[in-house]
Amino acid sequence: MRDPLSLLFQISFRAQLNALLNGAEGLLRVTKPVSLPISLDIVLTKACNLRCVFCVSYGSLKSNRWLSFDLYETIAKTLFPTACQVLFCSGGEPFLYPRIRDALRLVREHGTVSRMISNGTLINQETAEWLVGDQNLHDLMISFDGARKETVERIRRGSNYDTILSNLDYLNGLKKSRRLPFPRVSFRYAIMKSNAEELPEIFEIASGLGLNRVDVNYVKVANDMDDSESLVNDPTIVQEVFRAARRKAREWGISLGLPPVPGEGTAGRRCLWPWNFCMIDTDGSIRFCHSAWRQRVGFFDQDFARLWKGEIYRKIRGTVDTANPYFPYCKYCAVRTGVDSPGSHDLRLQDETCGIPGLEHLQVPFNERARESALAFIERKSQKTG
């Protein structure tokens, strides 16, 4: 979790105790933990109003692309009291979810921290009013991959640069006028060859909008992107840009999170994802890490506790450090191998290794983002009129 101490008092004592136990069990590689996941990613919807160049999506065999709120309430009652954070992203644009305000309220009521990744286009004045008034969203991370209008709109297809900045300016003005701390707003910058030179320019924009942080991640090449967009083979560019970015971040008083530089011998670390993380998709299916985008391991309504401590999870945890992990992609993951791993920069390489042999019945097909969004809106319309 990013800067956990700053939000410590937002987290229940029960969740803090669970986090301590969870950390110990993860480090000791306990395959059948007593603790529950401390970080949750809840996919509320697979619908999105943009078509970003590097976005991939995964379909649901049940074709449920909007999470049932009844199921969400059950998830909240079961897992939120022991979780340190609940993230909303991983699939679509959270502000499209009809009951997003209620979803955030439940997070706060259960004593945990809420975080959301959004493209920023739908945070109009009405939405900003309740976001600031409710104080139920702690961190709002805006995906914004350039300092110039043409760059942002080229990468985030369907977005409007001026609208996003206007939305954030209004939101920040409300916070200042009411002297309220939340939501804290930051930028998430997916860096690639074609937008790298603009990174140092982002800090003046962030400062003017009252943002507190910029987090940078390498883009994973996907879809029909040119392979050259990946910076894994351009460490010189990365070094120069990161050096300038650090200087500008200090100048404008913005906190900056940067990934390691490719080629500098950055070793991997011990993976804790199968212990501390759980993603729940719109159909209630469970995934144990973001790289397992195709492989479900079960469903929440099949008794989560039994699944969490069951055979599949035990095999994943017990083999994650071995030469032949139960989940094949673990051999190539950047968490384990470091940032220089090809699999950390090319999402297309994950397709063959992101399925667990023997669990083909729990795998999902790959859908193009445009198709996924179209299907989601069609289904939502039928639900409203049916």
Tab-separated table of C-alpha atoms in Angstrom:
chain	number	residue	atom	x	y	z
A	1	MET	CA	0.000	0.000	0.000
A	2	ARG	CA	1.273	3.480	-0.806
A	3	ASP	CA	2.254	5.657	2.225
A	4	PRO	CA	0.272	3.514	4.719
A	5	LEU	CA	1.120	5.586	7.791
A	6	SER	CA	-0.655	8.675	6.470
A	7	LEU	CA	-3.989	6.845	6.529
A	8	LEU	CA	-3.395	4.638	9.556
A	9	PHE	CA	-6.200	6.212	11.588
A	10	GLN	CA	-8.681	5.464	8.799
A	11	ILE	CA	-8.093	1.720	9.245
A	12	SER	CA	-9.822	-0.310	11.953
A	13	PHE	CA	-7.791	-1.945	14.714
A	14	ARG	CA	-9.046	-5.347	13.582
A	15	ALA	CA	-7.683	-4.732	10.085
A	16	GLN	CA	-4.333	-3.606	11.481
A	17	LEU	CA	-4.007	-6.819	13.493
A	18	ASN	CA	-4.921	-8.858	10.423
A	19	ALA	CA	-2.238	-7.016	8.442
A	20	LEU	CA	0.458	-7.897	10.971
A	21	LEU	CA	-0.508	-11.572	10.899
A	22	ASN	CA	-0.815	-11.505	7.117
A	23	GLY	CA	2.670	-10.084	6.686
A	24	ALA	CA	4.185	-12.729	8.934
A	25	GLU	CA	2.364	-15.574	7.172
A	26	GLY	CA	3.428	-14.295	3.782
A	27	LEU	CA	7.086	-14.027	4.750
A	28	LEU	CA	6.996	-17.493	6.333
A	29	ARG	CA	5.243	-18.855	3.229
A	30	VAL	CA	2.326	-20.326	5.183
A	31	THR	CA	0.218	-22.040	2.529
A	32	LYS	CA	-2.978	-22.164	4.623
A	33	PRO	CA	-3.053	-18.756	6.334
A	34	VAL	CA	-5.247	-17.717	9.226
A	35	SER	CA	-5.265	-14.113	8.042
A	36	LEU	CA	-7.475	-12.721	5.288
A	37	PRO	CA	-6.372	-10.506	2.349
A	38	ILE	CA	-5.426	-6.982	3.343
A	39	SER	CA	-5.739	-5.473	-0.144
A	40	LEU	CA	-8.871	-5.918	-2.245
A	41	ASP	CA	-9.557	-4.911	-5.836
A	42	ILE	CA	-13.280	-4.879	-6.530
A	43	VAL	CA	-14.265	-4.714	-10.201
A	44	LEU	CA	-17.577	-2.867	-10.227
A	45	THR	CA	-17.942	-2.684	-13.995
A	46	LYS	CA	-16.201	-3.648	-17.198
A	47	ALA	CA	-17.740	-0.717	-19.049
A	48	CYS	CA	-15.489	2.171	-20.013
A	49	ASN	CA	-16.076	5.381	-21.931
A	50	LEU	CA	-12.528	5.404	-23.376
A	51	ARG	CA	-10.487	3.124	-25.623
A	52	CYS	CA	-6.919	3.513	-24.373
A	53	VAL	CA	-4.255	2.209	-26.745
A	54	PHE	CA	-2.742	-0.262	-24.274
A	55	CYS	CA	-5.919	-1.458	-22.576
A	56	VAL	CA	-6.860	-5.116	-22.583
A	57	SER	CA	-9.966	-6.693	-21.149
A	58	TYR	CA	-11.114	-10.131	-20.214
A	59	GLY	CA	-14.609	-11.477	-20.633
A	60	SER	CA	-16.838	-13.315	-18.219
A	61	LEU	CA	-18.303	-16.699	-19.027
A	62	LYS	CA	-21.485	-15.550	-17.315
A	63	SER	CA	-21.438	-12.269	-19.275
A	64	ASN	CA	-21.887	-10.273	-16.056
A	65	ARG	CA	-20.079	-7.004	-16.586
A	66	TRP	CA	-21.745	-5.053	-13.764
A	67	LEU	CA	-21.248	-6.267	-10.207
A	68	SER	CA	-24.489	-6.997	-8.391
A	69	PHE	CA	-24.815	-4.601	-5.467
A	70	ASP	CA	-26.275	-7.390	-3.335
A	71	LEU	CA	-23.081	-9.366	-3.932
A	72	TYR	CA	-21.014	-6.271	-3.219
A	73	GLU	CA	-22.725	-5.868	0.157
A	74	THR	CA	-21.929	-9.497	1.007
A	75	ILE	CA	-18.287	-9.009	-0.002
A	76	ALA	CA	-18.121	-5.875	2.142
A	77	LYS	CA	-19.552	-7.624	5.190
A	78	THR	CA	-17.161	-10.560	4.794
A	79	LEU	CA	-13.852	-8.978	3.812
A	80	PHE	CA	-13.845	-5.216	4.421
A	81	PRO	CA	-13.520	-5.392	8.249
A	82	THR	CA	-10.099	-7.081	7.946
A	83	ALA	CA	-8.851	-5.222	4.862
A	84	CYS	CA	-6.521	-2.217	4.918
A	85	GLN	CA	-7.535	-0.944	1.500
A	86	VAL	CA	-10.193	-1.436	-1.149
A	87	LEU	CA	-9.297	-0.443	-4.687
A	88	PHE	CA	-11.798	0.180	-7.465
A	89	CYS	CA	-10.417	-0.294	-10.970
A	90	SER	CA	-9.276	-3.333	-12.979
A	91	GLY	CA	-11.867	-3.531	-15.679
A	92	GLY	CA	-13.745	-0.358	-16.452
A	93	GLU	CA	-14.397	3.216	-15.341
A	94	PRO	CA	-15.686	3.120	-11.729
A	95	PHE	CA	-17.713	6.331	-12.056
A	96	LEU	CA	-19.961	4.534	-14.555
A	97	TYR	CA	-21.185	2.225	-11.789
A	98	PRO	CA	-24.717	3.388	-10.861
A	99	ARG	CA	-24.198	2.924	-7.112
A	100	ILE	CA	-20.606	4.062	-6.817
A	101	ARG	CA	-21.491	6.510	-4.047
A	102	ASP	CA	-23.072	3.722	-1.975
A	103	ALA	CA	-20.106	1.460	-2.706
A	104	LEU	CA	-17.695	4.032	-1.278
A	105	ARG	CA	-19.893	4.613	1.768
A	106	LEU	CA	-19.716	0.928	2.683
A	107	VAL	CA	-15.916	0.974	2.561
A	108	ARG	CA	-15.777	3.841	5.043
A	109	GLU	CA	-18.398	2.256	7.313
A	110	HIS	CA	-16.316	-0.915	7.612
A	111	GLY	CA	-13.194	0.977	8.667
A	112	THR	CA	-10.862	0.663	5.743
A	113	VAL	CA	-9.250	2.895	3.122
A	114	SER	CA	-10.779	3.386	-0.318
A	115	ARG	CA	-8.799	4.043	-3.485
A	116	MET	CA	-9.980	4.499	-7.030
A	117	ILE	CA	-8.312	4.685	-10.434
A	118	SER	CA	-10.291	6.791	-12.888
A	119	ASN	CA	-9.757	8.442	-16.253
A	120	GLY	CA	-11.156	11.673	-14.788
A	121	THR	CA	-13.598	12.435	-17.587
A	122	LEU	CA	-16.795	11.834	-15.581
A	123	ILE	CA	-15.958	13.821	-12.449
A	124	ASN	CA	-18.349	16.654	-13.235
A	125	GLN	CA	-19.445	19.285	-10.726
A	126	GLU	CA	-22.256	17.148	-9.300
A	127	THR	CA	-19.907	14.208	-8.748
A	128	ALA	CA	-17.231	16.463	-7.252
A	129	GLU	CA	-19.797	17.871	-4.806
A	130	TRP	CA	-20.653	14.503	-3.314
A	131	LEU	CA	-17.070	13.250	-3.420
A	132	VAL	CA	-15.933	16.150	-1.251
A	133	GLY	CA	-19.094	16.254	0.830
A	134	ASP	CA	-19.108	12.561	1.707
A	135	GLN	CA	-15.360	12.246	2.408
A	136	ASN	CA	-15.649	8.516	1.693
A	137	LEU	CA	-12.982	8.251	-1.021
A	138	HIS	CA	-9.470	8.625	0.333
A	139	ASP	CA	-7.318	8.423	-2.797
A	140	LEU	CA	-8.373	9.280	-6.338
A	141	MET	CA	-5.709	8.315	-8.881
A	142	ILE	CA	-6.195	9.845	-12.320
A	143	SER	CA	-4.720	8.036	-15.323
A	144	PHE	CA	-3.059	10.869	-17.227
A	145	ASP	CA	-0.239	9.969	-19.577
A	146	GLY	CA	1.099	13.217	-20.950
A	147	ALA	CA	1.478	16.927	-20.341
A	148	ARG	CA	0.103	17.987	-23.734
A	149	LYS	CA	-3.397	17.774	-25.101
A	150	GLU	CA	-2.511	15.853	-28.258
A	151	THR	CA	-0.577	13.231	-26.310
A	152	VAL	CA	-3.246	12.538	-23.700
A	153	GLU	CA	-6.026	12.342	-26.277
A	154	ARG	CA	-3.958	10.095	-28.553
A	155	ILE	CA	-3.297	7.597	-25.770
A	156	ARG	CA	-6.623	7.890	-23.963
A	157	ARG	CA	-8.839	7.630	-27.022
A	158	GLY	CA	-12.141	9.394	-26.480
A	159	SER	CA	-10.879	11.623	-23.669
A	160	ASN	CA	-10.860	15.411	-23.568
A	161	TYR	CA	-7.751	16.961	-22.045
A	162	ASP	CA	-9.436	20.229	-21.109
A	163	THR	CA	-12.421	18.504	-19.522
A	164	ILE	CA	-10.212	16.379	-17.274
A	165	LEU	CA	-8.200	19.367	-16.084
A	166	SER	CA	-11.347	21.425	-15.550
A	167	ASN	CA	-12.900	18.613	-13.507
A	168	LEU	CA	-9.854	18.300	-11.284
A	169	ASP	CA	-9.561	22.053	-10.843
A	170	TYR	CA	-13.164	22.252	-9.641
A	171	LEU	CA	-12.672	19.299	-7.295
A	172	ASN	CA	-9.567	20.857	-5.780
A	173	GLY	CA	-11.348	24.185	-5.373
A	174	LEU	CA	-14.121	22.503	-3.395
A	175	LYS	CA	-11.639	20.801	-1.095
A	176	LYS	CA	-9.805	24.042	-0.435
A	177	SER	CA	-12.938	26.101	0.160
A	178	ARG	CA	-14.344	23.536	2.597
A	179	ARG	CA	-10.973	22.703	4.152
A	180	LEU	CA	-11.500	18.979	3.707
A	181	PRO	CA	-8.684	16.479	3.050
A	182	PHE	CA	-10.310	13.864	0.820
A	183	PRO	CA	-10.118	12.661	-1.812
A	184	ARG	CA	-6.385	13.097	-2.207
A	185	VAL	CA	-5.794	13.326	-5.936
A	186	SER	CA	-2.757	12.094	-7.847
A	187	PHE	CA	-1.689	11.311	-11.408
A	188	ARG	CA	-0.794	7.851	-12.700
A	189	TYR	CA	1.522	8.129	-15.687
A	190	ALA	CA	1.980	5.117	-17.982
A	191	ILE	CA	5.336	5.930	-19.515
A	192	MET	CA	6.330	4.828	-23.010
A	193	LYS	CA	8.716	6.034	-25.668
A	194	SER	CA	6.245	8.456	-27.258
A	195	ASN	CA	5.347	10.291	-24.032
A	196	ALA	CA	8.554	9.960	-21.988
A	197	GLU	CA	9.864	13.450	-22.745
A	198	GLU	CA	6.674	15.037	-21.353
A	199	LEU	CA	6.982	13.505	-17.892
A	200	PRO	CA	9.006	16.416	-16.425
A	201	GLU	CA	6.300	18.808	-17.646
A	202	ILE	CA	3.538	17.085	-15.670
A	203	PHE	CA	4.564	18.474	-12.280
A	204	GLU	CA	3.652	22.078	-12.998
A	205	ILE	CA	0.214	20.880	-14.088
A	206	ALA	CA	-0.135	18.695	-10.992
A	207	SER	CA	0.860	21.551	-8.690
A	208	GLY	CA	-1.627	23.926	-10.286
A	209	LEU	CA	-4.417	21.423	-9.702
A	210	GLY	CA	-3.501	20.792	-6.076
A	211	LEU	CA	-2.359	17.224	-6.675
A	212	ASN	CA	-0.028	15.639	-4.144
A	213	ARG	CA	1.685	12.897	-6.125
A	214	VAL	CA	2.656	11.459	-9.509
A	215	ASP	CA	3.199	7.717	-9.850
A	216	VAL	CA	4.962	6.394	-12.946
A	217	ASN	CA	4.697	2.892	-14.373
A	218	TYR	CA	6.070	1.365	-17.553
A	219	VAL	CA	3.458	0.686	-20.190
A	220	LYS	CA	2.882	-2.937	-21.088
A	221	VAL	CA	2.755	-3.268	-24.860
A	222	ALA	CA	-0.605	-4.676	-25.937
A	223	ASN	CA	-3.076	-4.795	-28.792
A	224	ASP	CA	-1.553	-3.375	-31.993
A	225	MET	CA	0.988	-1.129	-30.246
A	226	ASP	CA	4.457	-0.839	-31.736
A	227	ASP	CA	7.001	-2.848	-29.743
A	228	SER	CA	9.283	0.186	-29.682
A	229	GLU	CA	6.900	1.926	-27.261
A	230	SER	CA	8.317	-0.235	-24.476
A	231	LEU	CA	11.243	1.399	-22.682
A	232	VAL	CA	12.826	-1.852	-21.527
A	233	ASN	CA	15.512	-1.509	-24.209
A	234	ASP	CA	16.056	2.242	-23.757
A	235	PRO	CA	17.633	2.698	-20.301
A	236	THR	CA	19.437	5.858	-21.399
A	237	ILE	CA	16.145	7.589	-22.180
A	238	VAL	CA	14.711	6.400	-18.878
A	239	GLN	CA	17.689	7.653	-16.883
A	240	GLU	CA	17.569	11.106	-18.484
A	241	VAL	CA	13.818	11.493	-18.121
A	242	PHE	CA	13.749	10.229	-14.536
A	243	ARG	CA	16.589	12.573	-13.590
A	244	ALA	CA	14.674	15.553	-15.003
A	245	ALA	CA	11.438	14.339	-13.399
A	246	ARG	CA	13.011	14.160	-9.942
A	247	ARG	CA	14.325	17.695	-10.341
A	248	LYS	CA	10.942	19.059	-11.418
A	249	ALA	CA	9.089	17.140	-8.712
A	250	ARG	CA	11.271	18.774	-6.059
A	251	GLU	CA	10.822	22.166	-7.686
A	252	TRP	CA	7.029	21.931	-7.589
A	253	GLY	CA	6.761	20.080	-4.280
A	254	ILE	CA	5.176	16.928	-5.716
A	255	SER	CA	5.814	13.435	-4.375
A	256	LEU	CA	7.093	11.132	-7.121
A	257	GLY	CA	6.997	7.366	-7.455
A	258	LEU	CA	9.298	5.871	-10.107
A	259	PRO	CA	9.928	2.267	-11.180
A	260	PRO	CA	13.487	0.872	-11.394
A	261	VAL	CA	15.574	1.704	-14.467
A	262	PRO	CA	15.888	-1.216	-16.924
A	263	GLY	CA	19.356	-2.704	-17.140
A	264	GLU	CA	20.527	-1.573	-13.710
A	265	GLY	CA	20.447	-5.061	-12.268
A	266	THR	CA	17.220	-4.593	-10.370
A	267	ALA	CA	16.489	-7.942	-8.770
A	268	GLY	CA	13.007	-9.161	-8.015
A	269	ARG	CA	11.576	-9.637	-4.549
A	270	ARG	CA	9.556	-12.239	-2.712
A	271	CYS	CA	6.006	-12.203	-3.973
A	272	LEU	CA	3.293	-11.669	-1.353
A	273	TRP	CA	0.318	-11.317	-3.675
A	274	PRO	CA	-1.247	-14.753	-2.987
A	275	TRP	CA	-1.319	-13.817	0.702
A	276	ASN	CA	-2.219	-10.154	0.852
A	277	PHE	CA	-4.324	-9.510	-2.266
A	278	CYS	CA	-7.598	-10.618	-3.762
A	279	MET	CA	-9.449	-9.338	-6.828
A	280	ILE	CA	-13.173	-9.970	-7.184
A	281	ASP	CA	-14.565	-9.593	-10.679
A	282	THR	CA	-18.035	-8.537	-11.772
A	283	ASP	CA	-19.258	-12.145	-11.882
A	284	GLY	CA	-18.001	-12.771	-8.356
A	285	SER	CA	-14.954	-14.697	-9.551
A	286	ILE	CA	-11.673	-14.596	-7.637
A	287	ARG	CA	-8.216	-13.786	-8.971
A	288	PHE	CA	-5.086	-13.877	-6.819
A	289	CYS	CA	-3.076	-11.219	-8.689
A	290	HIS	CA	-3.462	-8.771	-11.571
A	291	SER	CA	-1.319	-10.909	-13.854
A	292	ALA	CA	-3.838	-13.731	-13.500
A	293	TRP	CA	-6.196	-11.804	-15.737
A	294	ARG	CA	-7.398	-14.929	-17.520
A	295	GLN	CA	-7.336	-17.437	-14.680
A	296	ARG	CA	-10.107	-17.500	-12.124
A	297	VAL	CA	-9.615	-19.726	-9.072
A	298	GLY	CA	-13.248	-19.897	-7.946
A	299	PHE	CA	-16.213	-17.747	-7.006
A	300	PHE	CA	-16.902	-15.675	-3.927
A	301	ASP	CA	-20.328	-17.228	-3.331
A	302	GLN	CA	-18.803	-20.729	-3.128
A	303	ASP	CA	-17.571	-20.032	0.426
A	304	PHE	CA	-14.678	-17.598	0.264
A	305	ALA	CA	-12.968	-18.849	3.421
A	306	ARG	CA	-12.812	-22.398	2.096
A	307	LEU	CA	-11.479	-21.175	-1.258
A	308	TRP	CA	-8.883	-18.904	0.410
A	309	LYS	CA	-7.506	-21.835	2.388
A	310	GLY	CA	-8.243	-24.498	-0.215
A	311	GLU	CA	-6.172	-26.638	-2.536
A	312	ILE	CA	-5.785	-24.186	-5.438
A	313	TYR	CA	-4.554	-21.336	-3.272
A	314	ARG	CA	-2.256	-23.676	-1.317
A	315	LYS	CA	-0.659	-24.868	-4.568
A	316	ILE	CA	-0.172	-21.289	-5.771
A	317	ARG	CA	1.439	-20.209	-2.489
A	318	GLY	CA	3.513	-23.335	-2.112
A	319	THR	CA	5.090	-23.151	-5.576
A	320	VAL	CA	5.379	-19.405	-6.201
A	321	ASP	CA	9.151	-19.467	-5.535
A	322	THR	CA	9.904	-22.695	-7.387
A	323	ALA	CA	11.170	-23.429	-10.881
A	324	ASN	CA	7.775	-24.863	-11.828
A	325	PRO	CA	5.087	-22.719	-10.202
A	326	TYR	CA	1.470	-23.861	-10.281
A	327	PHE	CA	0.639	-20.583	-12.023
A	328	PRO	CA	3.154	-20.673	-14.943
A	329	TYR	CA	3.497	-16.899	-15.329
A	330	CYS	CA	5.113	-16.664	-11.886
A	331	LYS	CA	8.376	-17.721	-13.569
A	332	TYR	CA	8.403	-14.569	-15.703
A	333	CYS	CA	6.698	-12.000	-13.480
A	334	ALA	CA	8.579	-8.767	-12.786
A	335	VAL	CA	7.896	-9.123	-9.063
A	336	ARG	CA	10.065	-12.236	-9.084
A	337	THR	CA	12.523	-11.564	-11.899
A	338	GLY	CA	12.879	-7.781	-11.797
A	339	VAL	CA	11.943	-5.037	-14.230
A	340	ASP	CA	14.120	-6.397	-17.031
A	341	SER	CA	11.850	-9.388	-17.536
A	342	PRO	CA	10.224	-9.305	-21.017
A	343	GLY	CA	6.944	-10.309	-19.424
A	344	SER	CA	6.891	-7.116	-17.381
A	345	HIS	CA	6.738	-4.986	-20.547
A	346	ASP	CA	4.838	-7.061	-23.127
A	347	LEU	CA	1.348	-8.085	-22.096
A	348	ARG	CA	1.014	-10.251	-25.188
A	349	LEU	CA	3.584	-12.668	-23.781
A	350	GLN	CA	1.305	-13.453	-20.877
A	351	ASP	CA	-1.399	-15.129	-22.909
A	352	GLU	CA	0.192	-18.577	-23.050
A	353	THR	CA	1.369	-18.600	-19.436
A	354	CYS	CA	-1.640	-17.045	-17.698
A	355	GLY	CA	-3.618	-20.243	-17.432
A	356	ILE	CA	-3.224	-23.033	-14.898
A	357	PRO	CA	-3.222	-26.490	-16.495
A	358	GLY	CA	-6.234	-28.423	-15.297
A	359	LEU	CA	-8.259	-25.291	-14.552
A	360	GLU	CA	-9.229	-24.520	-18.150
A	361	HIS	CA	-12.897	-24.497	-17.117
A	362	LEU	CA	-12.167	-21.460	-14.958
A	363	GLN	CA	-10.314	-19.498	-17.626
A	364	VAL	CA	-11.926	-16.643	-19.516
A	365	PRO	CA	-11.547	-15.531	-23.140
A	366	PHE	CA	-9.784	-12.371	-24.205
A	367	ASN	CA	-12.044	-9.632	-25.540
A	368	GLU	CA	-11.052	-6.441	-27.301
A	369	ARG	CA	-11.759	-3.388	-25.135
A	370	ALA	CA	-14.200	-1.914	-27.666
A	371	ARG	CA	-16.209	-5.143	-27.713
A	372	GLU	CA	-16.144	-5.457	-23.926
A	373	SER	CA	-17.472	-1.935	-23.441
A	374	ALA	CA	-20.169	-2.354	-26.081
A	375	LEU	CA	-21.369	-5.579	-24.498
A	376	ALA	CA	-21.395	-3.990	-21.053
A	377	PHE	CA	-23.585	-1.085	-22.147
A	378	ILE	CA	-25.962	-3.378	-24.043
A	379	GLU	CA	-26.384	-5.556	-20.970
A	380	ARG	CA	-26.854	-2.556	-18.679
A	381	LYS	CA	-29.554	-1.147	-20.949
A	382	SER	CA	-31.386	-4.476	-20.995
A	383	GLN	CA	-31.244	-4.646	-17.188
A	384	LYS	CA	-32.812	-1.205	-16.881
A	385	THR	CA	-35.597	-1.903	-19.379
A	386	GLY	CA	-36.172	-5.549	-18.530
